[in-house]
Amino acid sequence: MNRRRRLVRIAVTFVVTMVAISTGVMSAQSGRAVPDGAALGAQWTATHDGPRAYPNVFIQWDVPITMSDGTVLKGNVYHPADADGRPIQERTPTIVNLTPYSKLVANVADSALSVPVLGDALMDVLNRFDLSGLGLGGLTEVARALPAGAARTFAVDRKLIQSGYTQVVVDVRGTGFSQGVWQVFGEREQADGVEVVDWAAAQPWSNGKIGMSGISYSAINQLQTAERGPDALQAIFPVVPGSDLLRDIAATGGGVGVGFLPLWLFAVNGAKWVPDVQSIVTGNFDWKWLADRVQDPMTFFDYLFAALTVPSVDEIPENLMNLLQDSTPVRNAWLGHPEKIDIPTFVYGGWHDIFTYSSPRVYNALNVPASRKKLIMGDTYHLTTGNGLGQPGGPPRLDVLQRAWFDRWLKGIDNGIDSYDPVTLWQQGGGWTGGAEFPRAGADYRRMYFDPAVSGTARSSYDGTLAPAPGGSARLTVAPALLTLCSRDSATGTAGATALLDICAKDGRISEADALTFTSAPVAEPTVISGPIAAHLNTVLDSTDGYWAVTVNDVAPDGRSTVWTSGQLQASLRAVDDRKATRSPNGDYTDPYPILTLDARRPIVPGEPTVVDIGLPATDGVLQPGHRLRIDIFALNLPRGLPLRPLLNESELKPQHLELDPARPSWVNIPVLGDPGW
């Protein structure tokens, strides 16, 4: 009888899946993008949330995994288990997660989510949580990110395990209960990723097919492991990954990310000192673990301290110099090569994440066909990853998509995930859209010039006009100031912490009081902007250095100014690597890739005009009729970027000037679809 029921269930599932796939194919053939996956998406959700093949999970705690250099990493292994709690005998595909945040944290989160009824009830409460009416929409978004799949994707997904996967959560070397010194993505740490994958594939409970999952740090090391090509690694699901870590977060535009790095380093370094209490009680304490912690008690704080305190370039210590010179081991380790990845890869990113620059670039570089790679870009910060997923009209939840992805590429289940739109975007100013590529095909790059004519639309340091042709002459001055602490760029730079207050993150008018603003005429019809953006500034400084930041904003008829993307650059580090920079057909930069080394540094000659090209991460948005495009220009960008102390000293925090001259114009190079009427 049980066998008959099982066969009936399999038959019903097969029929439903085939209907869903055919529906999805018809949608694709009709040319309609379906961000929620239509019937397919509903089937993926039903499969993940439905009856589970195995009723329990069995955990092996702190399993030792010895690396080739003798360092012992520790991992928790989560097995599917039968009704008596015994691990099943069948070999299963295995999902690896490498974390610096201690697998203890993952286990605590898993324990909370696995309490019968309570876990689902908690997710339901968080989904209904809403303080946006009190101006705390950002807090609402953080809460809703957890039931959108972020909780289970970050920690342990019991639903995935109970569907027939083994999950391995491993502490990165030098963190959690693992031995060694934390390398922060160093070469040896990257080699560990391959060795852990090979170890997992060789275990008696694994069928040799390995996937990798995880958010942020655990997404980055997925890419790094996949780039090395271990044979057993079959698919990855990186959520908010970075790939060009220096430009993403460590030194965006040459500035130190003081809004994120200090607290992040403190959190990881603090957690790595939490000992394995059980080993102390049982008399099996790992003294090598303690010796390694004593050897390097606060990893990378010496770099950060030097960057913020050393008074002159000549006094920069050797360790920091390794970050400021090209082709050093740390610079090489922090620059990814996603073009080497040739396995199915599903990338999730956010338009205001700390890794916004990398996520679309990773997707476009992947060396696989569209059926084997996907990109979702949400309207999210690092802390709100996944917010908006699983809602009507939006893509399915992260955990649902991850299950479907692994079912397809690790189990060979033809569930239609490969026919899901290659690119699914939250179009800023609009909503969810699906398509074949990003940036969107047909975008026409055009210059929009900074004109001193008053637009009458902003209360800023100077309210200029954004025009299709050069305007008059003027020298406009903007001073370093602190109002960017209340801005969307601040929210990005703090991983979303300052986004909790809507007054700062959802409207740029407060910070614009310290900016030069240039605003266009209202658009006549929906106008799409899709792709990377570059600002070309003709500047004059009164000192030998300065710092520039630029935002691209959507201005509504009621005056609300919403930032879509932003970029920044230390003036003396303006040298461009033309081998990696990109240009539009007219020859203007779309991504002026800065070299960001001291050897390439070009100090400013005070009083002389100097061209600075600033790249802004690719974005996608639609200006609705009556809306305007605005460019904000700042002379400092706290807390997103603080100049290195020697360069800050050279700037003397003096006011900076934008020289508007029709003979040497300043402009922004914008990718436009549609006729805005400019």
XYZ file of C-alpha atoms in Angstrom:
678
model
C 0.000 0.000 0.000
C 2.785 2.425 0.925
C 4.547 1.599 -2.341
C 1.343 2.270 -4.317
C 0.828 5.645 -2.612
C 4.404 6.519 -3.345
C 3.982 5.708 -7.043
C 0.764 7.750 -7.210
C 2.499 10.717 -5.544
C 5.397 10.491 -8.013
C 2.987 10.328 -10.953
C 0.990 13.335 -9.747
C 4.167 15.337 -9.144
C 5.401 14.449 -12.645
C 2.162 15.575 -14.296
C 2.010 18.832 -12.328
C 5.639 19.579 -13.118
C 5.158 18.913 -16.841
C 2.126 21.224 -16.877
C 4.116 23.903 -15.071
C 7.036 23.581 -17.462
C 4.798 23.750 -20.513
C 3.104 26.833 -19.069
C 6.482 28.445 -18.443
C 7.638 27.619 -21.971
C 4.476 29.123 -23.445
C 5.058 32.298 -21.462
C 8.594 32.484 -22.789
C 7.441 31.858 -26.363
C 4.829 34.585 -26.083
C 7.584 37.028 -25.129
C 6.097 37.851 -21.714
C 8.646 38.079 -18.939
C 7.338 36.400 -15.806
C 9.445 37.384 -12.759
C 7.460 35.120 -10.411
C 7.981 32.118 -12.671
C 4.230 31.752 -13.264
C 3.140 28.125 -12.861
C 6.755 27.035 -12.608
C 7.402 29.365 -9.697
C 4.301 28.119 -7.927
C 5.461 24.541 -8.430
C 8.962 25.265 -7.060
C 7.395 26.806 -3.963
C 4.960 23.929 -3.516
C 7.772 21.424 -3.875
C 9.960 23.130 -1.276
C 7.181 23.800 1.220
C 5.325 20.533 0.673
C 5.731 17.069 2.204
C 9.338 16.142 2.924
C 10.950 12.879 1.885
C 12.623 12.431 5.275
C 11.037 13.453 8.589
C 14.149 14.333 10.595
C 17.675 15.757 10.510
C 20.699 14.110 12.133
C 23.676 16.347 12.985
C 27.337 15.388 13.285
C 28.948 18.095 15.383
C 32.406 19.587 14.858
C 33.666 17.049 12.356
C 37.442 17.571 11.809
C 38.503 18.291 8.223
C 42.280 18.347 7.797
C 43.719 20.598 5.121
C 46.869 19.807 3.131
C 48.947 22.103 5.369
C 47.810 20.266 8.514
C 45.304 22.888 9.673
C 42.117 21.318 11.022
C 38.826 22.961 10.103
C 35.627 22.070 11.923
C 32.300 21.456 10.253
C 28.767 20.460 11.231
C 27.242 17.861 8.928
C 23.441 17.797 8.615
C 22.025 14.507 7.286
C 18.502 13.539 6.252
C 17.168 11.159 8.909
C 14.349 8.664 9.273
C 11.469 8.724 11.755
C 13.754 7.373 14.497
C 16.300 10.146 13.910
C 18.873 7.844 12.266
C 20.772 9.183 9.242
C 19.645 7.575 6.005
C 21.963 5.103 4.281
C 21.539 6.447 0.744
C 24.263 8.674 -0.629
C 23.008 12.189 -1.329
C 24.126 15.351 -3.097
C 25.941 17.619 -0.650
C 25.746 21.381 -0.116
C 28.815 23.118 1.348
C 28.737 26.445 3.190
C 32.010 28.063 4.320
C 31.397 30.751 6.944
C 33.564 33.137 9.010
C 30.644 33.931 11.349
C 30.931 30.658 13.300
C 28.768 27.689 12.475
C 27.517 28.124 16.021
C 25.525 31.124 14.762
C 24.101 29.047 11.919
C 23.132 26.356 14.382
C 21.374 28.791 16.721
C 19.383 30.188 13.784
C 18.584 26.659 12.611
C 17.455 25.641 16.081
C 15.009 28.547 16.239
C 13.613 27.811 12.799
C 13.305 24.072 13.423
C 11.020 24.270 16.473
C 7.720 22.687 15.335
C 5.143 25.333 14.398
C 7.247 28.121 15.951
C 9.583 28.522 12.968
C 6.780 28.972 10.436
C 4.825 31.162 12.867
C 7.865 33.412 13.335
C 8.316 33.739 9.590
C 4.632 34.635 9.230
C 4.895 37.319 11.929
C 7.971 38.828 10.266
C 6.204 38.800 6.905
C 3.364 40.840 8.401
C 5.664 43.175 10.341
C 5.243 46.751 9.089
C 6.431 49.997 10.660
C 6.638 51.912 7.392
C 3.790 54.156 8.562
C 6.113 55.368 11.330
C 8.937 56.212 8.950
C 10.728 52.932 9.728
C 10.283 51.234 6.379
C 13.908 50.132 6.472
C 13.313 48.164 9.667
C 10.302 46.582 7.996
C 12.490 45.516 5.068
C 15.082 43.938 7.381
C 12.361 41.913 9.105
C 10.785 40.779 5.834
C 14.116 39.680 4.379
C 14.222 36.714 6.778
C 11.018 34.988 5.595
C 11.997 35.844 2.004
C 14.578 33.084 2.283
C 17.553 34.970 3.737
C 17.338 33.158 7.089
C 17.507 29.645 5.651
C 19.993 30.580 2.940
C 22.344 32.153 5.491
C 22.057 29.371 8.044
C 20.798 25.832 7.465
C 17.823 24.888 5.320
C 16.192 21.873 6.937
C 13.616 21.677 4.173
C 16.449 21.216 1.700
C 18.116 18.558 3.854
C 14.851 16.675 4.399
C 14.313 16.592 0.637
C 17.454 14.472 0.236
C 20.566 16.626 0.591
C 23.397 16.606 3.097
C 24.530 20.066 4.193
C 28.005 20.817 5.534
C 28.659 24.103 7.371
C 32.377 24.723 7.898
C 34.154 27.437 9.872
C 36.668 29.231 7.639
C 40.247 28.810 8.895
C 41.001 31.085 11.819
C 37.295 31.576 12.647
C 34.718 29.691 14.695
C 36.169 26.422 16.007
C 38.631 25.986 13.116
C 42.373 26.184 13.609
C 44.629 28.586 11.722
C 44.863 32.313 11.144
C 41.988 34.089 9.415
C 43.164 35.173 5.964
C 40.178 37.270 4.804
C 39.932 35.577 1.375
C 43.677 34.953 1.117
C 45.215 32.408 -1.235
C 45.442 29.637 1.387
C 41.835 30.188 2.430
C 40.744 29.884 -1.197
C 42.630 26.590 -1.498
C 40.689 25.389 1.560
C 37.463 25.795 -0.401
C 38.596 23.282 -3.004
C 39.857 20.865 -0.355
C 36.593 20.995 1.592
C 34.633 20.290 -1.604
C 36.922 17.343 -2.395
C 36.598 16.076 1.192
C 32.790 16.258 1.086
C 32.652 14.439 -2.253
C 34.746 11.578 -0.856
C 32.598 10.926 2.236
C 30.509 7.727 2.401
C 27.278 9.743 2.798
C 27.876 11.810 -0.366
C 27.137 10.776 -3.940
C 30.000 12.974 -5.116
C 27.847 15.795 -6.461
C 28.558 19.012 -4.567
C 26.824 22.384 -4.544
C 27.719 25.500 -2.560
C 25.427 28.020 -0.903
C 25.522 31.034 1.377
C 25.282 34.807 1.646
C 27.945 37.534 1.431
C 31.280 36.062 2.599
C 29.883 32.594 1.934
C 28.900 33.742 -1.559
C 32.320 35.183 -2.337
C 34.099 31.960 -1.440
C 31.675 30.071 -3.677
C 32.959 32.082 -6.624
C 36.571 31.668 -5.542
C 36.172 27.912 -5.201
C 34.341 27.569 -8.510
C 37.072 29.570 -10.258
C 39.520 26.828 -9.225
C 37.314 24.189 -10.841
C 37.133 21.203 -8.475
C 35.595 18.307 -10.412
C 32.973 17.522 -7.777
C 31.510 21.040 -7.688
C 28.420 20.961 -9.917
C 26.465 24.154 -9.103
C 26.576 27.239 -6.859
C 24.022 29.706 -5.514
C 25.897 32.871 -4.419
C 23.724 35.492 -2.702
C 25.150 39.070 -2.760
C 28.651 38.033 -3.834
C 31.609 40.343 -4.356
C 34.366 39.699 -6.847
C 36.446 42.897 -6.996
C 36.718 43.293 -3.244
C 39.014 46.323 -3.206
C 36.592 48.351 -5.320
C 33.477 46.809 -3.783
C 34.112 47.614 -0.142
C 37.735 47.781 1.061
C 38.649 50.952 -0.858
C 35.726 52.038 -3.028
C 37.069 54.872 -5.172
C 40.180 54.877 -2.982
C 38.268 55.655 0.235
C 38.130 53.449 3.318
C 34.685 51.965 3.959
C 34.436 53.168 7.549
C 30.678 52.595 7.656
C 31.108 48.829 7.336
C 34.670 47.570 7.815
C 35.349 48.414 11.498
C 32.152 46.830 12.838
C 32.435 43.851 10.496
C 36.049 43.132 11.441
C 35.182 43.514 15.122
C 32.258 41.077 14.789
C 34.243 38.331 13.032
C 37.311 38.764 15.240
C 35.138 38.733 18.347
C 33.264 35.593 17.305
C 36.462 33.699 16.532
C 37.420 33.884 20.217
C 34.289 31.997 21.353
C 35.666 28.575 22.395
C 34.227 25.106 21.987
C 32.798 24.840 25.505
C 31.973 21.154 25.124
C 35.636 20.349 24.418
C 36.589 22.162 27.622
C 34.084 20.144 29.637
C 35.187 16.830 28.119
C 38.903 17.593 28.421
C 39.472 17.652 24.637
C 40.172 21.359 24.261
C 42.126 22.253 21.108
C 45.195 24.126 22.340
C 46.352 24.683 18.754
C 43.131 26.636 18.219
C 44.028 28.913 21.143
C 47.634 29.356 20.005
C 46.409 30.439 16.572
C 44.073 33.007 18.119
C 46.873 34.415 20.266
C 49.122 34.622 17.202
C 46.653 36.904 15.416
C 44.067 38.210 17.889
C 42.456 40.925 15.724
C 42.974 40.157 12.052
C 43.280 43.122 9.679
C 42.804 45.762 12.352
C 46.432 46.781 11.822
C 45.582 47.636 8.193
C 42.560 49.650 9.209
C 44.388 51.463 11.995
C 47.245 52.436 9.673
C 44.857 53.598 6.939
C 43.123 55.970 9.353
C 46.112 57.235 11.352
C 49.366 57.294 9.340
C 49.948 61.012 8.613
C 51.925 60.864 5.346
C 52.460 58.634 2.318
C 56.131 58.160 3.234
C 55.142 56.641 6.583
C 52.725 54.015 5.242
C 53.760 50.617 6.726
C 54.560 47.587 4.582
C 51.358 45.682 5.351
C 49.147 48.564 4.203
C 51.441 49.200 1.247
C 50.581 45.693 0.013
C 46.986 46.871 -0.422
C 48.076 50.042 -2.196
C 50.353 48.449 -4.785
C 49.411 46.392 -7.808
C 49.919 42.612 -8.139
C 50.662 41.942 -4.476
C 49.363 38.653 -2.996
C 46.467 40.327 -1.194
C 45.431 42.402 -4.233
C 45.586 39.329 -6.456
C 43.552 37.278 -3.976
C 40.848 39.941 -3.737
C 40.341 40.233 -7.493
C 38.107 37.469 -8.781
C 37.994 35.863 -12.207
C 34.380 34.800 -12.731
C 35.116 34.177 -16.399
C 36.790 30.951 -15.223
C 33.525 29.599 -13.796
C 31.918 26.997 -16.055
C 29.246 25.458 -13.824
C 25.591 26.484 -13.284
C 25.523 29.666 -11.184
C 22.539 31.573 -9.803
C 23.478 35.099 -8.623
C 21.334 37.280 -6.378
C 22.374 40.926 -5.862
C 20.883 44.196 -4.656
C 20.941 47.650 -6.244
C 22.112 49.200 -2.952
C 24.209 46.358 -1.626
C 27.885 46.818 -0.755
C 28.638 44.433 -3.643
C 26.387 46.061 -6.258
C 29.346 46.749 -8.533
C 30.314 43.076 -8.717
C 27.050 41.143 -8.917
C 26.016 41.982 -12.521
C 29.654 41.821 -13.648
C 29.949 38.308 -12.240
C 26.805 37.206 -14.067
C 27.948 38.636 -17.399
C 31.412 37.087 -17.086
C 30.239 33.531 -16.336
C 31.392 31.067 -18.973
C 28.081 29.217 -19.320
C 24.946 29.568 -21.506
C 21.901 31.502 -20.291
C 20.098 28.327 -19.218
C 22.887 27.672 -16.705
C 23.211 31.138 -15.213
C 20.645 33.492 -13.685
C 20.723 36.963 -12.168
C 18.235 38.607 -9.825
C 18.827 42.210 -8.723
C 16.534 43.361 -5.917
C 15.868 46.777 -4.424
C 17.903 45.834 -1.365
C 20.782 46.624 0.966
C 23.087 44.013 2.463
C 20.910 43.636 5.573
C 17.682 43.446 3.563
C 18.860 40.752 1.146
C 15.880 38.951 -0.372
C 13.271 41.510 0.692
C 10.421 41.492 -1.824
C 10.895 37.869 -2.878
C 7.972 35.528 -2.445
C 5.523 38.418 -2.730
C 2.848 38.691 -5.464
C 4.479 39.515 -8.798
C 8.001 39.009 -7.457
C 10.420 36.110 -7.824
C 10.050 33.120 -5.506
C 11.890 33.126 -2.166
C 15.645 32.585 -2.061
C 15.346 29.170 -0.420
C 12.786 28.095 -3.015
C 14.993 29.164 -5.920
C 18.012 27.530 -4.333
C 16.169 24.214 -3.950
C 14.977 24.326 -7.560
C 18.498 25.171 -8.763
C 20.120 22.295 -6.908
C 17.339 19.871 -7.840
C 18.023 20.663 -11.495
C 21.807 20.526 -11.496
C 22.610 18.069 -8.697
C 19.668 15.671 -9.018
C 18.860 16.075 -12.698
C 15.198 16.918 -12.072
C 13.714 18.638 -15.119
C 11.816 21.289 -13.135
C 12.117 24.150 -15.636
C 14.428 26.398 -13.599
C 16.760 26.536 -16.603
C 13.959 28.233 -18.596
C 13.465 30.941 -15.949
C 14.324 34.399 -17.303
C 18.110 34.804 -17.419
C 17.814 38.246 -15.814
C 15.157 39.370 -13.320
C 15.404 42.971 -12.121
C 13.604 45.236 -9.729
C 13.359 48.210 -12.072
C 13.709 51.258 -9.847
C 10.779 53.598 -10.333
C 8.721 50.675 -11.630
C 8.656 47.071 -10.427
C 9.826 43.539 -11.180
C 10.780 42.796 -14.779
C 12.316 39.845 -16.572
C 14.474 39.690 -19.663
C 17.325 38.115 -21.549
C 20.178 40.394 -20.554
C 21.482 43.231 -18.427
C 22.095 45.991 -19.344
C 18.976 46.007 -21.488
C 19.505 45.835 -25.236
C 19.058 49.053 -27.181
C 20.232 51.550 -24.570
C 21.619 54.661 -26.229
C 24.413 56.378 -24.321
C 24.182 60.132 -24.380
C 25.837 63.035 -22.644
C 23.835 65.185 -20.290
C 25.783 68.342 -19.462
C 26.085 70.261 -16.206
C 24.709 73.734 -16.855
C 24.898 76.632 -14.349
C 21.366 77.758 -15.278
C 19.191 77.489 -12.167
C 16.631 74.663 -12.397
C 14.446 75.875 -9.542
C 13.894 72.320 -8.321
C 16.412 71.807 -5.481
C 17.556 73.360 -2.230
C 21.235 72.588 -2.546
C 24.654 74.221 -2.438
C 23.967 75.078 -6.073
C 20.827 74.235 -8.033
C 21.973 73.733 -11.625
C 20.436 72.250 -14.745
C 21.130 68.942 -16.487
C 20.925 69.723 -20.192
C 21.456 67.969 -23.542
C 23.979 70.625 -24.631
C 26.732 72.608 -22.850
C 25.531 75.798 -21.171
C 27.228 78.823 -19.682
C 30.456 79.274 -17.721
C 30.764 79.235 -13.930
C 32.944 78.006 -11.108
C 30.739 76.197 -8.594
C 32.018 75.402 -5.118
C 31.089 72.549 -2.813
C 32.626 71.972 0.605
C 33.244 68.706 2.473
C 30.348 68.251 4.894
C 28.509 65.660 6.963
C 24.941 65.534 5.646
C 25.806 62.403 3.625
C 25.582 60.607 6.972
C 21.829 60.817 6.313
C 21.658 59.489 2.758
C 21.085 56.380 0.707
C 24.840 56.133 0.136
C 25.252 56.040 3.900
C 22.715 53.215 3.985
C 24.679 51.308 1.351
C 27.967 51.884 3.143
C 26.595 50.679 6.480
C 25.074 47.559 4.865
C 21.619 49.052 5.407
C 21.896 50.116 9.053
C 21.094 53.785 8.418
C 18.340 52.745 5.998
C 16.164 51.999 9.004
C 15.098 55.669 8.872
C 13.121 56.415 5.708
C 13.889 60.113 6.008
C 17.523 59.388 5.110
C 17.412 56.429 2.727
C 14.278 57.075 0.712
C 14.729 60.797 0.031
C 18.000 62.515 -0.855
C 16.882 66.073 -0.129
C 18.563 66.253 3.274
C 22.014 65.342 1.965
C 21.512 67.470 -1.170
C 21.832 70.588 0.964
C 25.592 69.852 0.880
C 25.722 69.063 -2.852
C 25.862 70.620 -6.266
C 22.690 69.419 -7.988
C 21.889 69.344 -11.685
C 18.317 68.507 -12.641
C 16.810 67.801 -16.056
C 13.482 68.831 -17.504
C 10.672 66.349 -16.771
C 10.495 63.391 -19.124
C 7.589 63.201 -21.531
C 7.229 59.413 -21.531
C 8.538 56.458 -19.506
C 12.308 56.587 -19.912
C 14.484 53.626 -18.989
C 18.078 53.989 -17.795
C 19.939 50.687 -17.885
C 23.649 50.045 -17.471
C 26.779 51.525 -15.920
C 27.092 55.316 -15.751
C 30.111 57.613 -15.728
C 30.555 61.253 -14.711
C 33.196 63.428 -16.410
C 34.109 66.330 -14.147
C 36.319 69.323 -14.973
C 37.529 70.185 -11.479
C 39.722 72.721 -9.691
C 41.127 72.152 -6.187
C 42.827 74.514 -3.756
C 45.020 71.706 -2.367
C 46.919 68.724 -3.717
C 44.058 66.282 -3.223
C 40.293 66.026 -2.814
C 37.423 63.573 -2.831
C 34.422 63.487 -5.155
C 31.149 61.574 -4.931
C 28.325 61.471 -7.489
C 24.770 60.110 -7.318
C 22.102 59.563 -9.982
C 18.598 60.371 -8.734
C 14.968 60.073 -9.797
C 13.105 63.275 -8.833
C 9.334 62.908 -8.477
C 6.861 65.750 -9.153
C 6.480 66.228 -5.377
C 10.235 66.862 -5.093
C 11.262 63.538 -3.566
C 14.780 62.668 -4.760
C 15.525 58.924 -4.862
C 19.110 57.749 -5.395
C 19.493 54.957 -7.935
C 23.282 54.552 -7.973
C 26.407 56.327 -6.771
C 30.163 56.480 -7.276
C 33.142 58.129 -5.650
C 36.835 58.755 -6.276
C 39.926 60.186 -4.617
C 41.089 62.890 -7.013
C 44.768 61.897 -6.922
C 43.819 58.268 -7.732
C 42.000 59.213 -10.935
C 44.320 57.268 -13.273
C 42.287 54.807 -15.356
C 43.244 51.256 -16.314
C 42.147 51.409 -19.951
C 42.649 47.662 -20.333
C 39.704 47.102 -18.008
C 37.707 50.291 -18.525
C 34.667 50.258 -20.816
C 33.396 52.937 -23.191
C 30.210 53.709 -25.093
C 30.227 53.901 -28.913
C 30.964 57.651 -28.747
C 34.206 56.935 -26.889
C 33.094 58.227 -23.483
C 33.711 56.065 -20.444
C 30.919 53.922 -19.072
C 33.155 52.345 -16.421
C 36.442 54.241 -15.975
C 38.161 51.488 -14.020
C 40.534 53.277 -11.589
C 43.953 51.721 -10.925
C 43.899 52.684 -7.217
C 47.612 52.289 -6.476
C 50.118 54.721 -5.015
C 52.376 54.184 -8.042
C 49.582 55.503 -10.282
C 48.810 58.420 -7.976
C 48.727 61.854 -9.598
C 48.709 64.683 -7.057
C 46.629 67.701 -8.014
C 48.218 71.016 -8.958
C 46.240 73.573 -6.924
C 44.321 76.033 -9.071
C 44.696 74.085 -12.328
C 41.718 72.407 -14.064
C 41.863 68.621 -13.667
C 39.559 66.080 -15.313
C 38.200 63.371 -13.004
C 36.193 60.460 -14.444
C 34.005 58.670 -11.905
C 32.240 55.380 -12.530
C 28.876 54.523 -10.987
C 27.753 50.868 -10.679
C 25.291 49.687 -13.294
C 21.659 50.297 -12.471
C 18.228 49.849 -13.984
C 15.321 52.236 -13.531
C 12.457 53.978 -15.255
C 11.667 57.677 -15.040
C 7.911 57.981 -15.150
C 6.302 60.877 -17.073
C 6.774 64.088 -15.122
C 9.836 62.788 -13.274
C 13.273 64.320 -13.690
C 16.832 63.019 -13.707
C 19.179 64.612 -11.179
C 22.915 64.339 -10.580
C 24.273 65.222 -7.122
C 27.966 66.044 -6.639
C 29.565 65.987 -3.174
C 33.022 66.843 -1.838
C 33.038 64.032 0.742
C 31.023 60.877 1.263
C 30.911 59.758 4.887
C 30.543 57.007 5.944
C 30.741 55.237 2.564
C 34.293 56.394 1.967
C 36.858 58.237 4.067
C 40.136 59.141 2.349
C 43.287 57.449 3.584
C 44.684 59.627 6.344
C 47.718 60.847 4.284
C 45.439 61.868 1.412
C 42.904 63.389 3.778
C 45.687 65.498 5.246
C 46.729 66.651 1.786
C 43.170 67.683 0.957
C 43.060 69.874 4.088
C 39.266 69.443 3.732
C 39.228 72.573 1.601
C 36.248 73.449 -0.601
C 36.329 71.940 -4.098
C 35.303 73.493 -7.395
C 33.519 72.280 -10.504
C 34.634 74.363 -13.470
C 31.790 74.724 -15.985
C 33.226 75.784 -19.316
C 31.573 75.101 -22.703
C 35.059 74.600 -24.159
C 35.843 71.940 -21.535
C 32.403 70.714 -20.455
C 31.462 68.389 -17.618
C 28.831 65.767 -18.211
C 27.340 62.436 -17.208
C 27.226 59.574 -19.721
C 23.765 57.989 -19.370
C 22.339 54.840 -21.089
C 18.781 55.728 -22.150
C 15.920 53.778 -23.738
C 12.967 55.807 -24.920
C 12.501 59.442 -25.800
C 12.643 61.586 -22.670
C 12.043 64.774 -24.651
C 15.334 66.336 -23.569
